[in-house]
mmCIF file of C-alpha atoms and ligand atoms in Angstrom:
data_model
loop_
_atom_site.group_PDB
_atom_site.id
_atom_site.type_symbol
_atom_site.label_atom_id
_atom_site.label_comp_id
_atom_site.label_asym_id
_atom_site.label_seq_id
_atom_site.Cartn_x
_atom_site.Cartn_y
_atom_site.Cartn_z
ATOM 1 C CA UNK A 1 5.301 9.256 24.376
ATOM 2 C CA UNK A 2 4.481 11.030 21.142
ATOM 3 C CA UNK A 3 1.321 10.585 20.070
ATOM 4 C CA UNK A 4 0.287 11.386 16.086
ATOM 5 C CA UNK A 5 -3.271 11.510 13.806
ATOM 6 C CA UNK A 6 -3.082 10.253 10.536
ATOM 7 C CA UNK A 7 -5.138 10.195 7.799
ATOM 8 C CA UNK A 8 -5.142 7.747 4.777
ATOM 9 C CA UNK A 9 -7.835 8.246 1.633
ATOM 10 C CA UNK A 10 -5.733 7.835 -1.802
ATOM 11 C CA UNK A 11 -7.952 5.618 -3.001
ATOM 12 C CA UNK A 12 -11.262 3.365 -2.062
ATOM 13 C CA UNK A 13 -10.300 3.297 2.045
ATOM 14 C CA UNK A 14 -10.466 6.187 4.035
ATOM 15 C CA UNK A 15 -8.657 6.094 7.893
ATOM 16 C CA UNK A 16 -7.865 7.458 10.412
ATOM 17 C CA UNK A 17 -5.737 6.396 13.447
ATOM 18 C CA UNK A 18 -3.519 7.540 16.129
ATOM 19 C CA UNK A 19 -0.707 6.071 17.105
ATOM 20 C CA UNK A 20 2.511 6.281 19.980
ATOM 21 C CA UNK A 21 5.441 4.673 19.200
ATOM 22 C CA UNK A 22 4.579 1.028 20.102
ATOM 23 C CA UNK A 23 1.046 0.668 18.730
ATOM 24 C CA UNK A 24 -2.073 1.922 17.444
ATOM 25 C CA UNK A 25 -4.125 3.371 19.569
ATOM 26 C CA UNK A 26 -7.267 3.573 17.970
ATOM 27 C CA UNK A 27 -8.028 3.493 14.020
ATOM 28 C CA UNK A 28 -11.505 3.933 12.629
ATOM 29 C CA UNK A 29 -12.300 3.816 8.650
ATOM 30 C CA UNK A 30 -14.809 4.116 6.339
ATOM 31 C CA UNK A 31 -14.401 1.971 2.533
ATOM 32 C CA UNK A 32 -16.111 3.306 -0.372
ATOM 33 C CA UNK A 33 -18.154 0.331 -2.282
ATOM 34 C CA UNK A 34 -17.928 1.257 -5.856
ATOM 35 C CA UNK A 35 -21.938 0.962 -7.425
ATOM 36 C CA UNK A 36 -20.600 -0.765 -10.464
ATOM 37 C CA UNK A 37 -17.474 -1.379 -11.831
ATOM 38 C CA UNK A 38 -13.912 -0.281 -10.798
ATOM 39 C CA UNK A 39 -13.008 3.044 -8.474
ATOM 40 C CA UNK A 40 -14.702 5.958 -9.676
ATOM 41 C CA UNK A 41 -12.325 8.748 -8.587
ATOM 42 C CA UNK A 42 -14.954 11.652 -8.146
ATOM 43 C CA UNK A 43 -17.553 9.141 -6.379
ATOM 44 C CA UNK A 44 -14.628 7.710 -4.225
ATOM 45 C CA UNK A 45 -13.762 11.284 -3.663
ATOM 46 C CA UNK A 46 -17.468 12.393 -2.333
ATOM 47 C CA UNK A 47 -17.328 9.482 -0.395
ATOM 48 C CA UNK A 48 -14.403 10.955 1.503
ATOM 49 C CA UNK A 49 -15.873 14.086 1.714
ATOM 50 C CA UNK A 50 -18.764 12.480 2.496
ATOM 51 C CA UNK A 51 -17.433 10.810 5.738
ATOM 52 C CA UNK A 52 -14.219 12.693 6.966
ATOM 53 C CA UNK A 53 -16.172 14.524 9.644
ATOM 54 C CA UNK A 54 -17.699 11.500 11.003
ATOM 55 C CA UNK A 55 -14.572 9.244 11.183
ATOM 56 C CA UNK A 56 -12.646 11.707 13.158
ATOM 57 C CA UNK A 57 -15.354 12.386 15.539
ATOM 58 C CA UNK A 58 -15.683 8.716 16.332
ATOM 59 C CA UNK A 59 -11.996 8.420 16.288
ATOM 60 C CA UNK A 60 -12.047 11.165 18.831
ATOM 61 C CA UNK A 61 -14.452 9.506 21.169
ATOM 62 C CA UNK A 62 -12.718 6.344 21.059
ATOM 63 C CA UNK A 63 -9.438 7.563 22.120
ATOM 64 C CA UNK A 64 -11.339 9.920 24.954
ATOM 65 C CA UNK A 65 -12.406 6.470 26.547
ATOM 66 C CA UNK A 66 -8.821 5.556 26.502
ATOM 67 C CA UNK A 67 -8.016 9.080 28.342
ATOM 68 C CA UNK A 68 -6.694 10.903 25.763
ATOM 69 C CA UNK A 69 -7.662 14.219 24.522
ATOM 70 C CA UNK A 70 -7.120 16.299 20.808
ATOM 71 C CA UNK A 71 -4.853 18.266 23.497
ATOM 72 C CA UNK A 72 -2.413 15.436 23.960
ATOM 73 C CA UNK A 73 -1.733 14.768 19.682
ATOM 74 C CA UNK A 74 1.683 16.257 18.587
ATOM 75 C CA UNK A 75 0.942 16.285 14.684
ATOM 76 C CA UNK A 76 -1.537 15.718 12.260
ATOM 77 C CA UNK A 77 -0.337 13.522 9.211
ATOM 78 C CA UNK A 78 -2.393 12.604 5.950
ATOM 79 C CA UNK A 79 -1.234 10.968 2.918
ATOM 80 C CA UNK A 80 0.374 13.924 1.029
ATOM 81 C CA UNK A 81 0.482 11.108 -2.420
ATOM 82 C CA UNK A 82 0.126 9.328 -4.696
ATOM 83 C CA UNK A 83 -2.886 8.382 -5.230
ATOM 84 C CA UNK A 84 -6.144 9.962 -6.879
ATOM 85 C CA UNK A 85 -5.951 13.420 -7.102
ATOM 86 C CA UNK A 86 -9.439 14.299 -5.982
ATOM 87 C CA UNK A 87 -9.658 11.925 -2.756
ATOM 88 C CA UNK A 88 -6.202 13.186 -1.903
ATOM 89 C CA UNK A 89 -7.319 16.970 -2.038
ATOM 90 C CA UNK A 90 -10.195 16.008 0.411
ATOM 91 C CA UNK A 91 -7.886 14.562 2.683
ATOM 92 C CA UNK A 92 -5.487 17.335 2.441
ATOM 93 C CA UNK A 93 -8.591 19.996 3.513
ATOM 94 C CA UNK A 94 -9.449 17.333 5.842
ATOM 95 C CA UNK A 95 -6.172 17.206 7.123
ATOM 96 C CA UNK A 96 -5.179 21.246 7.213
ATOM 97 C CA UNK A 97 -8.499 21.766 8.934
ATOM 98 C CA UNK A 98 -7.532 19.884 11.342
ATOM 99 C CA UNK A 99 -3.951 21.201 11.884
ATOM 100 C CA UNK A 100 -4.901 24.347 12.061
ATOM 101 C CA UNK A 101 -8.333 24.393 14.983
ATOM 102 C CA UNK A 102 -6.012 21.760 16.898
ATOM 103 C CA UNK A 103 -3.018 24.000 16.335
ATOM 104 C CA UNK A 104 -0.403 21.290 16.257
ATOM 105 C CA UNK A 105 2.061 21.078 12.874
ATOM 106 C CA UNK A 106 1.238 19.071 10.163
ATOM 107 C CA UNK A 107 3.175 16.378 7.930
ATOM 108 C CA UNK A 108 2.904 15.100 4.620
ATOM 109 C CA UNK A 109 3.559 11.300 4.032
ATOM 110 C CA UNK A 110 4.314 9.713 1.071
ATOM 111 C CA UNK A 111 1.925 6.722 1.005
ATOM 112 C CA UNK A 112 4.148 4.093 -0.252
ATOM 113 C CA UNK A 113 7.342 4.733 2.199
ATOM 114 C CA UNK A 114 3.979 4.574 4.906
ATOM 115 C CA UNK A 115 3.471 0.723 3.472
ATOM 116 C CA UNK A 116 7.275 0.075 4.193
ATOM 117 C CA UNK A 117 7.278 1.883 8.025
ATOM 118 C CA UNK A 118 4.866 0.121 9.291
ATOM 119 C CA UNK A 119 5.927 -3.257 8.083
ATOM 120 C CA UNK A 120 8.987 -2.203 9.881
ATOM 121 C CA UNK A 121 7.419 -1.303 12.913
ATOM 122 C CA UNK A 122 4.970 -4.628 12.873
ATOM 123 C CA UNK A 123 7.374 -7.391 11.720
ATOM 124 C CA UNK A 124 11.312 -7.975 12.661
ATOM 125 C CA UNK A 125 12.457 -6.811 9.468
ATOM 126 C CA UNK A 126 15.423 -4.101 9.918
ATOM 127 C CA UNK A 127 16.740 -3.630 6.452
ATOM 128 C CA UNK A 128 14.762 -4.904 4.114
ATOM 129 C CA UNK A 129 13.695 -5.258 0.296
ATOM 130 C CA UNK A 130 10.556 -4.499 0.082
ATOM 131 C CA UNK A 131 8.095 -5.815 -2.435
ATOM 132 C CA UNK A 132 5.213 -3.300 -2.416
ATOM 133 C CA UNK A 133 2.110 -4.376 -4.339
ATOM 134 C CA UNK A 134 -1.233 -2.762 -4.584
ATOM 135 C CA UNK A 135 -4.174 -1.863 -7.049
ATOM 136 C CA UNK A 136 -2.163 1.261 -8.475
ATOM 137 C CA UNK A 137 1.587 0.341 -7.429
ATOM 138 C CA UNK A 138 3.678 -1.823 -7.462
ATOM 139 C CA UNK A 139 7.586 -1.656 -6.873
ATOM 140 C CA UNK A 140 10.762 -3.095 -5.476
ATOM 141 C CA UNK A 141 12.217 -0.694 -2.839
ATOM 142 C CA UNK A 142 15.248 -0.832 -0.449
ATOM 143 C CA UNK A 143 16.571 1.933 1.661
ATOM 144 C CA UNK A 144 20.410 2.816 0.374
ATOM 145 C CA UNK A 145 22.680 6.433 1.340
ATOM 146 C CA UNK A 146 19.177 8.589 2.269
ATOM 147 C CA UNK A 147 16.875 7.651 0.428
ATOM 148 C CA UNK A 148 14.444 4.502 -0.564
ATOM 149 C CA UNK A 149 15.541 3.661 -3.790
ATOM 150 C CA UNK A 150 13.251 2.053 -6.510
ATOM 151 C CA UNK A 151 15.070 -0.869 -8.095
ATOM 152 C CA UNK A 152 12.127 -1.923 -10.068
ATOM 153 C CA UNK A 153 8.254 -0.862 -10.688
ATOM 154 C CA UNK A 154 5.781 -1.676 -13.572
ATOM 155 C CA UNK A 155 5.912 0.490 -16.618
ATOM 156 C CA UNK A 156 2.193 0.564 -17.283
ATOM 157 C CA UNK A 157 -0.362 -0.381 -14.352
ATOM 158 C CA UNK A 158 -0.248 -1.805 -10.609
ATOM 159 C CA UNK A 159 -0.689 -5.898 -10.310
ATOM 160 C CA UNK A 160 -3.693 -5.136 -8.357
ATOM 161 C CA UNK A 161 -5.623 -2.892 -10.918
ATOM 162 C CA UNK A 162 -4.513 -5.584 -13.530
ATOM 163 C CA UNK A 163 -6.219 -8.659 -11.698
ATOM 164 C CA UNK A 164 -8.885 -5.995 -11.097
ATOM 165 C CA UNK A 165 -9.138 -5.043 -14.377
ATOM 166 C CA UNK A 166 -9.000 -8.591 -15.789
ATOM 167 C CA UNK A 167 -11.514 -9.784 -13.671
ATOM 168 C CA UNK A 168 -14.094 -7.068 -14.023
ATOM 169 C CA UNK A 169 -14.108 -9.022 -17.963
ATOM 170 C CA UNK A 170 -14.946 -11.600 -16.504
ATOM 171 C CA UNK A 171 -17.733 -10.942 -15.145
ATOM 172 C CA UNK A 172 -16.333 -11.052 -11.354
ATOM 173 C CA UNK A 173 -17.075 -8.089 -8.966
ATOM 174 C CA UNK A 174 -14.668 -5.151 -7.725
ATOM 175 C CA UNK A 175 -11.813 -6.192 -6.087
ATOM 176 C CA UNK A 176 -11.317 -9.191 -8.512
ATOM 177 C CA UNK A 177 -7.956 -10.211 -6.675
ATOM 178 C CA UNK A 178 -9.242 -12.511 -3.917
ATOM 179 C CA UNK A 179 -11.508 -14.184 -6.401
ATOM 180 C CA UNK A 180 -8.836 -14.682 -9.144
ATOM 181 C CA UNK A 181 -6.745 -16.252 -6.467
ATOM 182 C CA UNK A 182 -9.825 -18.552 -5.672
ATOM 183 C CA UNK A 183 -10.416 -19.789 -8.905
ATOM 184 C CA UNK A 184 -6.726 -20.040 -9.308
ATOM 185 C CA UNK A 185 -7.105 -23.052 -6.885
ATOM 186 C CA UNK A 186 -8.795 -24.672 -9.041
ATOM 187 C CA UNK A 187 -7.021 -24.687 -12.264
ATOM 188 C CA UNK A 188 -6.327 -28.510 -14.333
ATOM 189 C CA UNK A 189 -3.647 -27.154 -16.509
ATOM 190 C CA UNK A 190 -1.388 -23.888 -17.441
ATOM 191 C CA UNK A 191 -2.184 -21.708 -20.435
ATOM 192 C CA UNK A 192 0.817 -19.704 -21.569
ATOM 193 C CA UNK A 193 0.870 -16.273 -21.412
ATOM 194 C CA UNK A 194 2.971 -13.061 -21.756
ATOM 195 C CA UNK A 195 6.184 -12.712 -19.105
ATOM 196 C CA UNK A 196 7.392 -9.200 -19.201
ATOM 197 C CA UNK A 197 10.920 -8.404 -16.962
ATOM 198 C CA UNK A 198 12.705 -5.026 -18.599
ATOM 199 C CA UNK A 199 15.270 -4.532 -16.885
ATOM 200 C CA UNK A 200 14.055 -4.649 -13.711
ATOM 201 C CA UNK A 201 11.017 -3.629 -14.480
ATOM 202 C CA UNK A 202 7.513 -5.131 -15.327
ATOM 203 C CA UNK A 203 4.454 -4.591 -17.370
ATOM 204 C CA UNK A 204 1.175 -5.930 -16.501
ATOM 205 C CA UNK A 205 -0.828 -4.534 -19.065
ATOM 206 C CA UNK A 206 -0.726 -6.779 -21.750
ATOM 207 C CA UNK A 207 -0.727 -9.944 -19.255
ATOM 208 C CA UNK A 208 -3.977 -8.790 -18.337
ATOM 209 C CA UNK A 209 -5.658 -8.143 -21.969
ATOM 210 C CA UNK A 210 -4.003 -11.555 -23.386
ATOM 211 C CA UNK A 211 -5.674 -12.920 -20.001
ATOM 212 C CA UNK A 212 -9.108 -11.514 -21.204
ATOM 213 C CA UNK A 213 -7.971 -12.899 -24.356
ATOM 214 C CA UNK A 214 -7.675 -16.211 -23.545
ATOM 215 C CA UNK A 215 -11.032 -16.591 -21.491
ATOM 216 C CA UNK A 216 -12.179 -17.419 -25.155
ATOM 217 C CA UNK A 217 -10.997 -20.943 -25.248
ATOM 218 C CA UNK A 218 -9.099 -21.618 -21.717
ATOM 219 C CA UNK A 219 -11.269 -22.189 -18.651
ATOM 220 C CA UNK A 220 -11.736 -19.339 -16.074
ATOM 221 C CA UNK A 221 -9.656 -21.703 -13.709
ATOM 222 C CA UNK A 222 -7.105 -22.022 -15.801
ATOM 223 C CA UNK A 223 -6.683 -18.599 -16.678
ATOM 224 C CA UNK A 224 -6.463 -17.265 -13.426
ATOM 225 C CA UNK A 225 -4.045 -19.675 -12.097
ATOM 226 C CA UNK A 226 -1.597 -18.718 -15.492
ATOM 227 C CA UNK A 227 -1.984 -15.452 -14.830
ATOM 228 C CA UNK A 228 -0.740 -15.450 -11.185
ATOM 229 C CA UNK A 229 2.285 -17.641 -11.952
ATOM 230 C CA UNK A 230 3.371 -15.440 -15.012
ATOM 231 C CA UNK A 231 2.370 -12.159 -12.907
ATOM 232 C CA UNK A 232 3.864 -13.563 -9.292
ATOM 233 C CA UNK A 233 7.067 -14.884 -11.259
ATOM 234 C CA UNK A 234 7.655 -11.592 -12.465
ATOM 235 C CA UNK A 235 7.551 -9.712 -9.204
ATOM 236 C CA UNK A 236 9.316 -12.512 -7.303
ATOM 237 C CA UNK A 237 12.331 -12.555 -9.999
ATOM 238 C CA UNK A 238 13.293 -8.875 -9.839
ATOM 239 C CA UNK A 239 12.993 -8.698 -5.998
ATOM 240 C CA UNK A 240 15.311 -11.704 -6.006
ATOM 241 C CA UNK A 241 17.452 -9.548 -8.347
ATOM 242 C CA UNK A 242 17.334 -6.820 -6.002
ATOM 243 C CA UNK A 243 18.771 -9.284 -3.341
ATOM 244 C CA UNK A 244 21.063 -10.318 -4.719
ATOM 245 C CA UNK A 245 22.403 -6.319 -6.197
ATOM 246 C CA UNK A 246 21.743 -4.796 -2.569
ATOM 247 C CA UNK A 247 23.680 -7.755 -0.818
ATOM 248 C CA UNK A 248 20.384 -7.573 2.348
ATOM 249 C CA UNK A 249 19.127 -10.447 3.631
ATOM 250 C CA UNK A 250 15.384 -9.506 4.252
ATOM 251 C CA UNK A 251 12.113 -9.781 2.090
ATOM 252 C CA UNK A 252 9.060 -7.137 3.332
ATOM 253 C CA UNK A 253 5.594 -8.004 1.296
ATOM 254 C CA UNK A 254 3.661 -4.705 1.684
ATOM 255 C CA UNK A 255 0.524 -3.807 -0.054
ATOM 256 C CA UNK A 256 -3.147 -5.309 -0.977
ATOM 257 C CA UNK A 257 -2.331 -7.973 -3.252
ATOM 258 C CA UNK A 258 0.388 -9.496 -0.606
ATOM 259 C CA UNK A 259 -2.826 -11.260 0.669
ATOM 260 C CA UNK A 260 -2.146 -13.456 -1.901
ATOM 261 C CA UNK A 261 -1.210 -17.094 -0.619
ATOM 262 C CA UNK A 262 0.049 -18.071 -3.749
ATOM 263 C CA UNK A 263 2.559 -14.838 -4.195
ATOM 264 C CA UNK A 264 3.717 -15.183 -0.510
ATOM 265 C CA UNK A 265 4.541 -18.667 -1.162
ATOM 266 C CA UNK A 266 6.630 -18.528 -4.016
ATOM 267 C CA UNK A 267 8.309 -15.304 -2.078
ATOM 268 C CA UNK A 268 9.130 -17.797 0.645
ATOM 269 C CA UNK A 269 10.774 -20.319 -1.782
ATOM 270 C CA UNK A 270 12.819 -17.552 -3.384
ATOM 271 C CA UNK A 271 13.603 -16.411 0.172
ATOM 272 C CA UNK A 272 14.616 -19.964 1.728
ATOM 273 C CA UNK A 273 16.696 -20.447 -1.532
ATOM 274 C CA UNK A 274 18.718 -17.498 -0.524
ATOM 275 C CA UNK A 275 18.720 -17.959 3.158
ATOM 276 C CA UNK A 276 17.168 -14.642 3.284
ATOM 277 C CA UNK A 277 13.831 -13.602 6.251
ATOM 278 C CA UNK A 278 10.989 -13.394 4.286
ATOM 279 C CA UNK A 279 8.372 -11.222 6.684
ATOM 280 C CA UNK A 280 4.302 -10.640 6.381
ATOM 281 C CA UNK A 281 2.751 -8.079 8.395
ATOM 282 C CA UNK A 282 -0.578 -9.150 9.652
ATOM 283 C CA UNK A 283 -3.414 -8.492 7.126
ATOM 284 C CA UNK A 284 -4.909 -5.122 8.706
ATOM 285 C CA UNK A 285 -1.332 -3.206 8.761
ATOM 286 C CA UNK A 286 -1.339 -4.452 4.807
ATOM 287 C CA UNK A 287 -4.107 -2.539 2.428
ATOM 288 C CA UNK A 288 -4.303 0.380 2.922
ATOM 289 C CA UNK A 289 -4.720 1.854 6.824
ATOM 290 C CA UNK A 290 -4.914 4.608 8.248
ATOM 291 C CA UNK A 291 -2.278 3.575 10.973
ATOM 292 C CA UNK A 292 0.712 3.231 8.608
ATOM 293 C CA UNK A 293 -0.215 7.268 8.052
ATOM 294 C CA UNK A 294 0.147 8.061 11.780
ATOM 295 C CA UNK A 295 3.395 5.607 12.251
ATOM 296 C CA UNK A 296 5.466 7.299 9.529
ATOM 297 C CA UNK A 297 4.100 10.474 10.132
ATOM 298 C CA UNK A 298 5.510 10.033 13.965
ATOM 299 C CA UNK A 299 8.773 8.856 12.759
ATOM 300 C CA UNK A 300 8.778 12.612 10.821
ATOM 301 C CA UNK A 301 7.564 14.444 13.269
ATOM 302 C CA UNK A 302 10.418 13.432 15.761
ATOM 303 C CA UNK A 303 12.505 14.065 12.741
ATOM 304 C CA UNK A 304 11.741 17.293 12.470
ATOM 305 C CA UNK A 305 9.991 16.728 9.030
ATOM 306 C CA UNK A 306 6.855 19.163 9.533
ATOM 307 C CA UNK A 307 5.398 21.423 6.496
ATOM 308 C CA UNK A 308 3.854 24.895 6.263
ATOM 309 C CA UNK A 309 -0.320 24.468 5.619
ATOM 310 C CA UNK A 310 0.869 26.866 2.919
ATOM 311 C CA UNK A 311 3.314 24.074 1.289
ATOM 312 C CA UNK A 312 0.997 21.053 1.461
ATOM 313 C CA UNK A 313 -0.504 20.429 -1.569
ATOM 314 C CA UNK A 314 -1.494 16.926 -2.508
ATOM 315 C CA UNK A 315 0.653 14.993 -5.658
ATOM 316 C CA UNK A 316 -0.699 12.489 -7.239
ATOM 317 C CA UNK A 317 2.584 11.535 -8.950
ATOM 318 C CA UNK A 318 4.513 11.689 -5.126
ATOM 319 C CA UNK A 319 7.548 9.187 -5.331
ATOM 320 C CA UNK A 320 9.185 7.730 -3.129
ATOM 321 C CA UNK A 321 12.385 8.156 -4.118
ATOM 322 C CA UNK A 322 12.034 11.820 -3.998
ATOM 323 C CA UNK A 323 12.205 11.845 0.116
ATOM 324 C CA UNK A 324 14.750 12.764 2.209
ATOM 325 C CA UNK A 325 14.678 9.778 4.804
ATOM 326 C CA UNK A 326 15.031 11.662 7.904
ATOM 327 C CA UNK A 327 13.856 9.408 10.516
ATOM 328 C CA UNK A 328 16.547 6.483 10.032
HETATM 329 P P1 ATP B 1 -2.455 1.913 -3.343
HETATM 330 O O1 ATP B 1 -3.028 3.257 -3.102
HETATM 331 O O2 ATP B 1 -1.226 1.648 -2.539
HETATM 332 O O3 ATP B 1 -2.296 1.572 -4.792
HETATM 333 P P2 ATP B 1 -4.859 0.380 -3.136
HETATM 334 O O4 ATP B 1 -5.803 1.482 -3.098
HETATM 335 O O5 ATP B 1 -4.795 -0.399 -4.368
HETATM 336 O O6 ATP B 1 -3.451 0.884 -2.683
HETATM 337 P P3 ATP B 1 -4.611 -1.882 -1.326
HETATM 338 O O7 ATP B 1 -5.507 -2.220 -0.195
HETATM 339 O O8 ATP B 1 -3.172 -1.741 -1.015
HETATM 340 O O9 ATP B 1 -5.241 -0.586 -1.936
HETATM 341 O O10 ATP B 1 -4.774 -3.006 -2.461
HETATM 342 C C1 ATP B 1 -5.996 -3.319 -3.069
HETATM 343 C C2 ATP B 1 -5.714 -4.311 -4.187
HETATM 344 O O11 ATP B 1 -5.358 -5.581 -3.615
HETATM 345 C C3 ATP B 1 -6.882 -4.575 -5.114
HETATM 346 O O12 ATP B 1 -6.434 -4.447 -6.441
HETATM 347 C C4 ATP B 1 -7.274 -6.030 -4.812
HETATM 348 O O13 ATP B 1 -7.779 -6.738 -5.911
HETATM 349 C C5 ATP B 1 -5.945 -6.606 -4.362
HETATM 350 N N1 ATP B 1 -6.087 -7.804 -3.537
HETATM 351 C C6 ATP B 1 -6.685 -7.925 -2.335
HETATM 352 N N2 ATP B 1 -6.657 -9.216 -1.903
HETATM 353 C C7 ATP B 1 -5.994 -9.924 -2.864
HETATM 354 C C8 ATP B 1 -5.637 -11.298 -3.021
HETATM 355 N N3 ATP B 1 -5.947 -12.204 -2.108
HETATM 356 N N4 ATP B 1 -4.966 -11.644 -4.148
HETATM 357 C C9 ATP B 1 -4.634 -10.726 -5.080
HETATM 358 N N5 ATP B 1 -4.963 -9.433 -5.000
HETATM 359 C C10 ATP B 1 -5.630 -9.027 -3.908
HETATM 360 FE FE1 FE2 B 2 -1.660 1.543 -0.625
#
């Protein structure tokens, strides 16, 4: 068995876990509770800072009760990007530290491909599209020749910061997504608008201000139900697109928002449409986790996919189209 650390903190969760290669066996995290407002990168940040020592230490003594010792770890992963640059320097020194007193190699993951892996490893999905959607990205992946290629992403901001962002006007408390999705179940009637497909690419940006917009003479109910369809419709056309382009057969949901009842639904139409598996991971394995760190960071390790401490800066820009899929 090969057993692996990883460490997740790109944004407001930081976690650790360690895994084998059929489950977690342990995961302990600690989630920064912005004061007011959205994430606040440098508070988010301290937090980390703030309670890296103490996570791994418990993380430590719960996988001593289940016999296992720093001793038996093969690698130490962390999220190598994107994400916020100063949360994923502390994770980085975090994670170097670490490498370095245990002596065992270390590897970088790219967050998003970690959202894919384990959705692979915790669902039946083999070759899927994946439909990745969280508070900074969102994007329509599928593996083809090497590499996981991005058939679509948003040109501006993440569906999650967007519903965040529109909901923060509206009074509503950080994350906004779960309550726009509440009051969404409520709505009388639609209020129209923006729908923005490029390509196969999306914008949320303007959705969101015409959202704010509308509050003026629509009710909150209404508003937030419009603003799912439009925003839902958007994503669920181009991964249909992406079907239909890369001939598979599978639909992965990946990310935060794919909480959402109302965007898994209309996934699962699309999906039944085009006699295609739609697959959900369960909810933990979804936001971000510290688990999906280990898992992919496993997968490189028996790959062979180790860096120098030397090489392992942090990128907050990391895509993932710019890795070398080793593992598959
Ligand atoms: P990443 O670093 O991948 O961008 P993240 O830091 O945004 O991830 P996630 O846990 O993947 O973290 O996603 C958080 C986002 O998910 C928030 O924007 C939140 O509003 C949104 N979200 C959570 N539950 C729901 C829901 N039921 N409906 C819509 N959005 C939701
Ligand atoms: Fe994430």
């Amino acid at each position: 068995m090969t057993l692996v650390l990883g460490i997740e903190g790109t944004a407001w969760n930081l976690s650790a876990a360690v895994v084998d290669e059929n489950d977690v066996i342990d995961e302990v995290s600690h989630t920064y509770r912005p004061s007011t407002g959205g994430i606040h990168p440098r508070e988010a940040a301290q937090h980390h800072a703030q309670h890296a020592g103490q996570v791994i230490r418990k993380l430590f003594e719960n996988i001593a009760d289940k016999g296992i010792s720093s001793r038996d770890l093969d690698a130490i992963a962390f999220s190598q990007g994107p994400g916020l640059g100063a949360c994923l320097r502390t994770v980085g020194t975090a994670a170097r530290a670490l490498s370095l007193s245990l002596e065992k190699p270390l590897v970088g993951v790219n967050h998003c491909l970690a959202h894919v892996e384990v959705g692979r490893w915790k669902t039946p999905a083999e070759d899927p599209v994946v439909l990745y959607v969280s508070g900074g990205n969102s994007q329509v992946l599928a593996y083809r020749n090497g590499k996981y290629r991005i058939f679509g992403e948003t040109l501006d901001i993440g569906i999650g910061n967007a519903l965040d962002k529109f909901a923060r006007n509206a009074g509503l408390s950080h994350p906004g997504g779960p309550k726009v999705e509440e009051f969404a179940q409520a709505a009388a009637s639609y209020v129209p608008l923006p729908y923005v497909v490029k390509g196969m690419d999306f914008s949320f940006s303007g959705l969101s201000t015409a959202a704010t917009d509308a509050l003026s003479h629509s009710s909150i109910e209404d508003v937030c139900y419009s603003f799912q369809e439009n925003a839902f419709a958007m994503l669920v056309e181009v991964t249909e697109r992406a079907l239909a382009h890369t001939g598979k057969n599978e639909v992965l949901l990946a990310g935060g928002v794919g909480a959402n009842m109302r965007l898994r639904q209309m996934l699962k139409t699309m999906c039944e449409d085009r006699d295609a598996s739609f697959y959900v991971p369960e909810k933990r394995f979804m936001g971000d986790n510290g688990s999906m760190i280990a898992y992919l960071g496993l997968l490189m390790y028996k790959s062979g996919n180790t860096i120098e401490v030397a090489n392992s800066h942090v990128d907050p820009d990391f895509r993932p189209d710019s890795v070398e899929v080793t593992w598959l």
